[in-house]
Coordinates of C-alpha atoms in Angstrom, one line a residue:
X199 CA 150.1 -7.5 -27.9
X200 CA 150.8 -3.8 -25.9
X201 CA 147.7 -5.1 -23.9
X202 CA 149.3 -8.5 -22.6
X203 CA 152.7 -6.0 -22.3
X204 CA 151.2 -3.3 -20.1
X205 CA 149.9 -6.3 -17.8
X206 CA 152.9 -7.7 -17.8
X207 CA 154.7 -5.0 -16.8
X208 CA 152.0 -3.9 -14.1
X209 CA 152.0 -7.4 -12.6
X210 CA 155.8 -7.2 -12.0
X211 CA 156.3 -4.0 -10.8
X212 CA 153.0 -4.4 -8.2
X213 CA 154.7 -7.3 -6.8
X214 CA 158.8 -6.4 -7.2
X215 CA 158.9 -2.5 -7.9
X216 CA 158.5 -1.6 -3.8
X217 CA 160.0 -1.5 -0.7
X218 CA 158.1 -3.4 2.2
X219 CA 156.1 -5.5 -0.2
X220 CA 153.6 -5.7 -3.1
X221 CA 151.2 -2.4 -4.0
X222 CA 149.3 -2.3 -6.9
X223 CA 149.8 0.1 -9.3
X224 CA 147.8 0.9 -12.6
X225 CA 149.2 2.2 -15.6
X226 CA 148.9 5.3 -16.3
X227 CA 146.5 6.4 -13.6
X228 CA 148.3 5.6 -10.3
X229 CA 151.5 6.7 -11.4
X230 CA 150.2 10.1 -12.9
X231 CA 148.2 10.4 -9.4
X232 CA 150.4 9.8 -7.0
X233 CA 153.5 11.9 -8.2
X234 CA 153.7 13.4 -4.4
X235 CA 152.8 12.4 -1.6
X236 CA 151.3 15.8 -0.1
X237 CA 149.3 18.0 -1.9
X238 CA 148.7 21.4 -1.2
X239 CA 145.1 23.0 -2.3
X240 CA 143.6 26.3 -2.2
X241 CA 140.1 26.9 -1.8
X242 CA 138.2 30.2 -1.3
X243 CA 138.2 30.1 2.8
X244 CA 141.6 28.2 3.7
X245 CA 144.9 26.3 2.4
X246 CA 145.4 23.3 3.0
X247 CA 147.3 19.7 3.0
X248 CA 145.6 16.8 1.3
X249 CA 147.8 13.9 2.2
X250 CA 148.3 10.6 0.7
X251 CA 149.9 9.3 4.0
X252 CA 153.3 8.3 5.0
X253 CA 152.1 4.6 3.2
X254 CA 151.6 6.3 0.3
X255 CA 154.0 5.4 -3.0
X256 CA 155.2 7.4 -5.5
X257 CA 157.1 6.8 -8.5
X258 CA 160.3 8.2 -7.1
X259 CA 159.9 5.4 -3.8
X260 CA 160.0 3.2 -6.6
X261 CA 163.2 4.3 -8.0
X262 CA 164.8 4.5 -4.8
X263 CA 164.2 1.0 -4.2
X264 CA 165.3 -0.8 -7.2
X265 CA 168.2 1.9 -8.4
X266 CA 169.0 3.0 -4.6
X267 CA 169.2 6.7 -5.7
X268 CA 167.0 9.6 -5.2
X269 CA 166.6 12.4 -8.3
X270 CA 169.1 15.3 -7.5
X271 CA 166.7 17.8 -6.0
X272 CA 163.6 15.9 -5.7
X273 CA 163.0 14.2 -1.8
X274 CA 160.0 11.2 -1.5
X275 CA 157.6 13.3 0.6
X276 CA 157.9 16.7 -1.1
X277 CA 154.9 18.6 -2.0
X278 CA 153.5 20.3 -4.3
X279 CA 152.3 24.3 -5.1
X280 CA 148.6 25.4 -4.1
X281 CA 149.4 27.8 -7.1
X282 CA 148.2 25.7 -10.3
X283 CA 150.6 27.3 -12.5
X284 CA 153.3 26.2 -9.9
X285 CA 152.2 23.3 -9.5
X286 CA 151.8 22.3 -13.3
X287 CA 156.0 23.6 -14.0
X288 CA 157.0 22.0 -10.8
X289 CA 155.1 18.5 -12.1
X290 CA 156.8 19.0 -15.5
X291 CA 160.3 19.8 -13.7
X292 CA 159.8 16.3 -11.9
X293 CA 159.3 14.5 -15.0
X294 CA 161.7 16.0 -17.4
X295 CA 164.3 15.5 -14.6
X296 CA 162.9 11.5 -13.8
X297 CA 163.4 11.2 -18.0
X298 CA 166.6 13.0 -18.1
X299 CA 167.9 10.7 -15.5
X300 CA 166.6 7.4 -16.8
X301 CA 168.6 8.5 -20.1
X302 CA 171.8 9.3 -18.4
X303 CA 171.6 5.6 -17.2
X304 CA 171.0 4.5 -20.3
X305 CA 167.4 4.3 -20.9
X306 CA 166.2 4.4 -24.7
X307 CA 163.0 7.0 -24.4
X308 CA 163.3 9.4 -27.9
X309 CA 159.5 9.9 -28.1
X310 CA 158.5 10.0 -24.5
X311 CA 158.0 13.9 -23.6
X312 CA 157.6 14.8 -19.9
X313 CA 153.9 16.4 -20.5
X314 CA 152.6 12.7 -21.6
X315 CA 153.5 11.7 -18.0
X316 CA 151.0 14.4 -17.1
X317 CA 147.1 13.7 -15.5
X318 CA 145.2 15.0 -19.0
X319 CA 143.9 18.2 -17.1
X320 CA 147.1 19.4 -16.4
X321 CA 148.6 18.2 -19.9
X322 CA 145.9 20.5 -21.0
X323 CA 146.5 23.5 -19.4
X324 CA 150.6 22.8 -19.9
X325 CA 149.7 23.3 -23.7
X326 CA 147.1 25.6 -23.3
X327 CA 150.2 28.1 -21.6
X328 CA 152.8 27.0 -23.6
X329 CA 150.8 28.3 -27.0
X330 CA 149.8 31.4 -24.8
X331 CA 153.7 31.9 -24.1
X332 CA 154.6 31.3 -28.1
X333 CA 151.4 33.7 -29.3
X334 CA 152.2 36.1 -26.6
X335 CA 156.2 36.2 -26.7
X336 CA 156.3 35.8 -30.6
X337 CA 159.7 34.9 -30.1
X338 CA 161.7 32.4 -32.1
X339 CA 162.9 31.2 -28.6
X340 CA 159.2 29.3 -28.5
X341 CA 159.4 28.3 -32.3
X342 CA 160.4 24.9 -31.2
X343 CA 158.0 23.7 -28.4
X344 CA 155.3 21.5 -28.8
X345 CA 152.0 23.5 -29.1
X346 CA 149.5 20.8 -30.6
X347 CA 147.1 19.7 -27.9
X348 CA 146.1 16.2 -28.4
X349 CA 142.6 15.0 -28.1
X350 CA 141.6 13.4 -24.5
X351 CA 140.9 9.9 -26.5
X352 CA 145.0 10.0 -28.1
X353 CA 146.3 11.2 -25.1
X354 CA 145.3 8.8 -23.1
X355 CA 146.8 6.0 -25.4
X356 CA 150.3 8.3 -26.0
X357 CA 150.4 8.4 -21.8
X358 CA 149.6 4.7 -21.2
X359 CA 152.4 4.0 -24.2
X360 CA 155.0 6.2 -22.3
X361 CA 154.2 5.4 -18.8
X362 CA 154.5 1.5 -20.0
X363 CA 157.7 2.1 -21.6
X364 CA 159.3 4.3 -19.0
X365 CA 158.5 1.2 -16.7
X366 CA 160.5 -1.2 -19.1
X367 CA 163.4 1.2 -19.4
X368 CA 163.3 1.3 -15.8
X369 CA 163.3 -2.0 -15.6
X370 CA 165.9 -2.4 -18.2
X371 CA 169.0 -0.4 -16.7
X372 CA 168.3 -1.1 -12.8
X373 CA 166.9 -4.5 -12.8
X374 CA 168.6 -6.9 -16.0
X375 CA 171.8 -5.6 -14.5
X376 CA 171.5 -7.2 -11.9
X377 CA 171.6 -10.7 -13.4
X378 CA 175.2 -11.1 -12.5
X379 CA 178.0 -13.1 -15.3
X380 CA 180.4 -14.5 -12.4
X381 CA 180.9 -18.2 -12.8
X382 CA 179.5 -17.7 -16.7
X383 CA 181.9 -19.9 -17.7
X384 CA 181.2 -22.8 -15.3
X385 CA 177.9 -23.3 -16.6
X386 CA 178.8 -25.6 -18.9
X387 CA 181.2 -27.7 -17.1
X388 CA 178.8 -30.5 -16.1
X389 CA 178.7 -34.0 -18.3
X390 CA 176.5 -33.4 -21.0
X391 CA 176.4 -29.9 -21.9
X392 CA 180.1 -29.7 -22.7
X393 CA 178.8 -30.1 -26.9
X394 CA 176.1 -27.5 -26.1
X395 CA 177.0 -24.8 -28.6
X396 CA 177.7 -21.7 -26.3
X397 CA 175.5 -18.1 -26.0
X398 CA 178.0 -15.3 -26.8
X399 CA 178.1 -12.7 -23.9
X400 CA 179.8 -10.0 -25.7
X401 CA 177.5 -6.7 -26.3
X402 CA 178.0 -6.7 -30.1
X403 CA 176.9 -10.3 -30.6
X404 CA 173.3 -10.0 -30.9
X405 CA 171.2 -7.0 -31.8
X406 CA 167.8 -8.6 -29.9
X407 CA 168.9 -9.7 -26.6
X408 CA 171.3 -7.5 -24.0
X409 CA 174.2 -9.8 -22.4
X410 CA 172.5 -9.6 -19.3
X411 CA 169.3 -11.8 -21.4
X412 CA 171.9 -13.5 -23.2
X413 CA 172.9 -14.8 -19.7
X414 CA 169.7 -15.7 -18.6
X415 CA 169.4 -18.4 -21.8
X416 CA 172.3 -19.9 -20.9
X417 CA 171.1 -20.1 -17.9
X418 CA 167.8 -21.7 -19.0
X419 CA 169.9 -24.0 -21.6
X420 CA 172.0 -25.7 -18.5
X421 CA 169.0 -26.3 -16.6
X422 CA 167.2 -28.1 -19.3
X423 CA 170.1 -30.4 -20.6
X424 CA 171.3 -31.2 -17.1
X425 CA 167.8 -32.3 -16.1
X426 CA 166.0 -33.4 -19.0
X427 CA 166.8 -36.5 -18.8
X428 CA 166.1 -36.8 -14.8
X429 CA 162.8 -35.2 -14.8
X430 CA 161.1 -36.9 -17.4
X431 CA 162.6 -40.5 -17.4
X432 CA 159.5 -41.8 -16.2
X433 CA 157.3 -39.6 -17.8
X434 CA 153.9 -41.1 -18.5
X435 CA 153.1 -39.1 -22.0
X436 CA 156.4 -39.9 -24.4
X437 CA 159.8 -40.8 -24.1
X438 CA 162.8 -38.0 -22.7
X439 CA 162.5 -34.8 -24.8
X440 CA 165.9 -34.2 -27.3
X441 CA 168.5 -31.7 -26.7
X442 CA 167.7 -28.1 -27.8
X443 CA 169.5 -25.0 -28.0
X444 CA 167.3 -22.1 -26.2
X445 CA 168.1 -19.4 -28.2
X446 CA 164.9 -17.1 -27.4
X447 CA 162.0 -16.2 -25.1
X448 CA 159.6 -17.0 -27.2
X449 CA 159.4 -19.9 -29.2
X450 CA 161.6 -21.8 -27.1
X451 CA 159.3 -21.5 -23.8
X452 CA 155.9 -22.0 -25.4
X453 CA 155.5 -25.6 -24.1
X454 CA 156.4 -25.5 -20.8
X455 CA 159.5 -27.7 -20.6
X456 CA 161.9 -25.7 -20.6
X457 CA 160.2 -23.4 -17.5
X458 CA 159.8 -27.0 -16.2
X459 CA 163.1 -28.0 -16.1
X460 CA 164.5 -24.7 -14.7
X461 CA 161.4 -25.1 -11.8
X462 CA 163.0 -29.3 -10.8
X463 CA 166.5 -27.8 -10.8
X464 CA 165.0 -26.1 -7.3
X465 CA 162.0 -28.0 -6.7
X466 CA 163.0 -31.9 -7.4
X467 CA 159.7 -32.7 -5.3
X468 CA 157.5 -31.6 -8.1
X469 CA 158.6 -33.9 -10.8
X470 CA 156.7 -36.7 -9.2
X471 CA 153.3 -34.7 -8.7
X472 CA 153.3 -32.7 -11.6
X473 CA 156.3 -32.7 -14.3
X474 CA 155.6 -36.6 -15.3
X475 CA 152.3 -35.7 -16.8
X476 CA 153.5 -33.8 -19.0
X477 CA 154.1 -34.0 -22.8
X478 CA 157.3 -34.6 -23.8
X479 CA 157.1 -34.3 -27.5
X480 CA 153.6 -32.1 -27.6
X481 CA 152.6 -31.2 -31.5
X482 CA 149.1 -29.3 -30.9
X483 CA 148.6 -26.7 -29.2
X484 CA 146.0 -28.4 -26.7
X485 CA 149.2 -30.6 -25.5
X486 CA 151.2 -27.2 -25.1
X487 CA 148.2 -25.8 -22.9
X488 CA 148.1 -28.8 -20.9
X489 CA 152.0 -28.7 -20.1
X490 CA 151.5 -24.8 -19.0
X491 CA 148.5 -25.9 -16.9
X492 CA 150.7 -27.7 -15.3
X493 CA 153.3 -25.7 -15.2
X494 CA 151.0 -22.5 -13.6
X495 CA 150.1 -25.5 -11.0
X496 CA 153.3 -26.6 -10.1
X497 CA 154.2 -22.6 -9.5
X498 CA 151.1 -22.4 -7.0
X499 CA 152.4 -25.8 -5.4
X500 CA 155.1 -23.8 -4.1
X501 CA 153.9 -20.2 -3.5
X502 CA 155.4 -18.3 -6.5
X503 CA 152.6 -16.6 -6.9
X504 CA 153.3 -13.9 -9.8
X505 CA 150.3 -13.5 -12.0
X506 CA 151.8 -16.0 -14.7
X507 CA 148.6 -16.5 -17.0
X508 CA 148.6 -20.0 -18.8

């Protein structure tokens, strides 16, 4: 299940999470890479800048793009210390400030510490000084930080866990909020949905779903009721589906009708080619996988092309 999330969530931010079009990303390794765009190294005969290049992405060009704000302090093309120890606390800096502002805007992150966002050499080394500092200092002021350096196998599954969920908080309190509740209340205007029993938008009305989701079902409940009965009236396997009230992402989606009906509310052409093949009333899951076939099909028929697996 965290496997088919992390792909998930790496599909949509490749494709929706930059400026100027798609670039791939990998989770954690990308991300933990490319925190700057110019590196400075040290070697024994000179200094110099390894650039990533002015096409280069970090995680804060992400931010910028879908939350239009910068970090206080922190510019897109900064670079980073030829000093390792600099270079370590001004990493950590970065990503205790990124955290700290994802939680100002609302993000929920309790377990995600700034040094899992860390490449694992330099998580290393941050441990490996911050038990030198606490041995060294023998100070109650260091009686609280986290000294216990996890093994390279665990730390790799702890970053990949909080790099994924940093991505879903991200996407959480800059992208949902965008789904916008004007004209909530005319969804349900049109002839036949006026008995629909109604999604409550109110924040305290559901402990699952935020009212930003909660819109989005209604949404998805409209769709299908207003064009159930248009898309499938000729359908060649079974008779017009029944009402149903879409209370989830789950259940509710798995056989491809509902998706289907949202897809013919835009794209009426596709009910002919693909939509009237479809199972109305499926009870196996063979007739489920044939509607998402379908479904995927009828999605490449008209360019959305976003990585939806059957």
């Amino acid at each position: 299940f965290f496997q088919k999330v992390l792909t998930a969530v790496q599909n949509w931010f490749s494709l929706f999470g930059w400026s100027k079009g798609p670039n791939p990303i990998s989770i954690p390794y990308s991300l933990r890479r490319d925190a700057c765009k110019v590196q400075m190294t040290s070697s024994p005969e000179r200094v110099f800048k390894q650039n990533l290049g002015k096409d280069a992405k970090t995680i804060y060009d992400m931010l910028l793009h879908l939350s239009g704000q910068l970090l206080p302090s922190i510019m897109s093309s900064q670079s980073l210390s030829c000093d390792p120890t600099e270079r370590i606390l001004q990493l950590y800096w970065q990503h205790s400030a990124f955290l700290t502002f994802l939680k100002s805007q609302g993000a929920c992150l309790p377990y995600v510490m700034p040094e899992f966002l860390l490449e694992p050499d330099d998580y290393k080394k941050w441990i490996t000084g911050q038990t030198f500092l606490k041995v060294v200092c023998n100070s109650d002021v260091f009686s609280d930080m986290h000294s216990f350096m996890l093994e390279e196998s665990v730390f790799e599954t702890v970053s990949k866990r909080a790099w994924t969920d940093v991505l879903l908080q991200v996407y959480k309190v800059f992208v949902l909020p965008r789904v916008s509740s004007r004209n909530i209340s005319d969804l349900f205007d049109s002839e036949g949905t006026q008995s629909m029993p109604r999604i409550k938008s109110e924040p305290l009305s559901s402990n699952i779903y935020s009212p930003h989701e909660r819109i989005i079902l209604t949404w998805l409940n409209k769709h299908y009721e207003k064009n159930r009965k248009i898309v499938w009236k000729d359908c060649q396997k079974g008779e017009i589906p029944p009402m149903r009230w879409i209370i989830n992402f789950d259940r509710d989606l798995l056989d491809g009708l509902v998706l289907a009906a949202q897809l013919a509310a835009y794209c009426p052409y596709l009910i002919a080619t693909h939509f009237v093949r479809m199972y109305t009333a499926p009870t196996t899951a063979e007739q489920c996988l044939h509607n998402c076939l379908i479904l995927v099909d009828a999605m490449h028929a008209v360019s959305l092309a976003i990585d939806i697996k059957v």
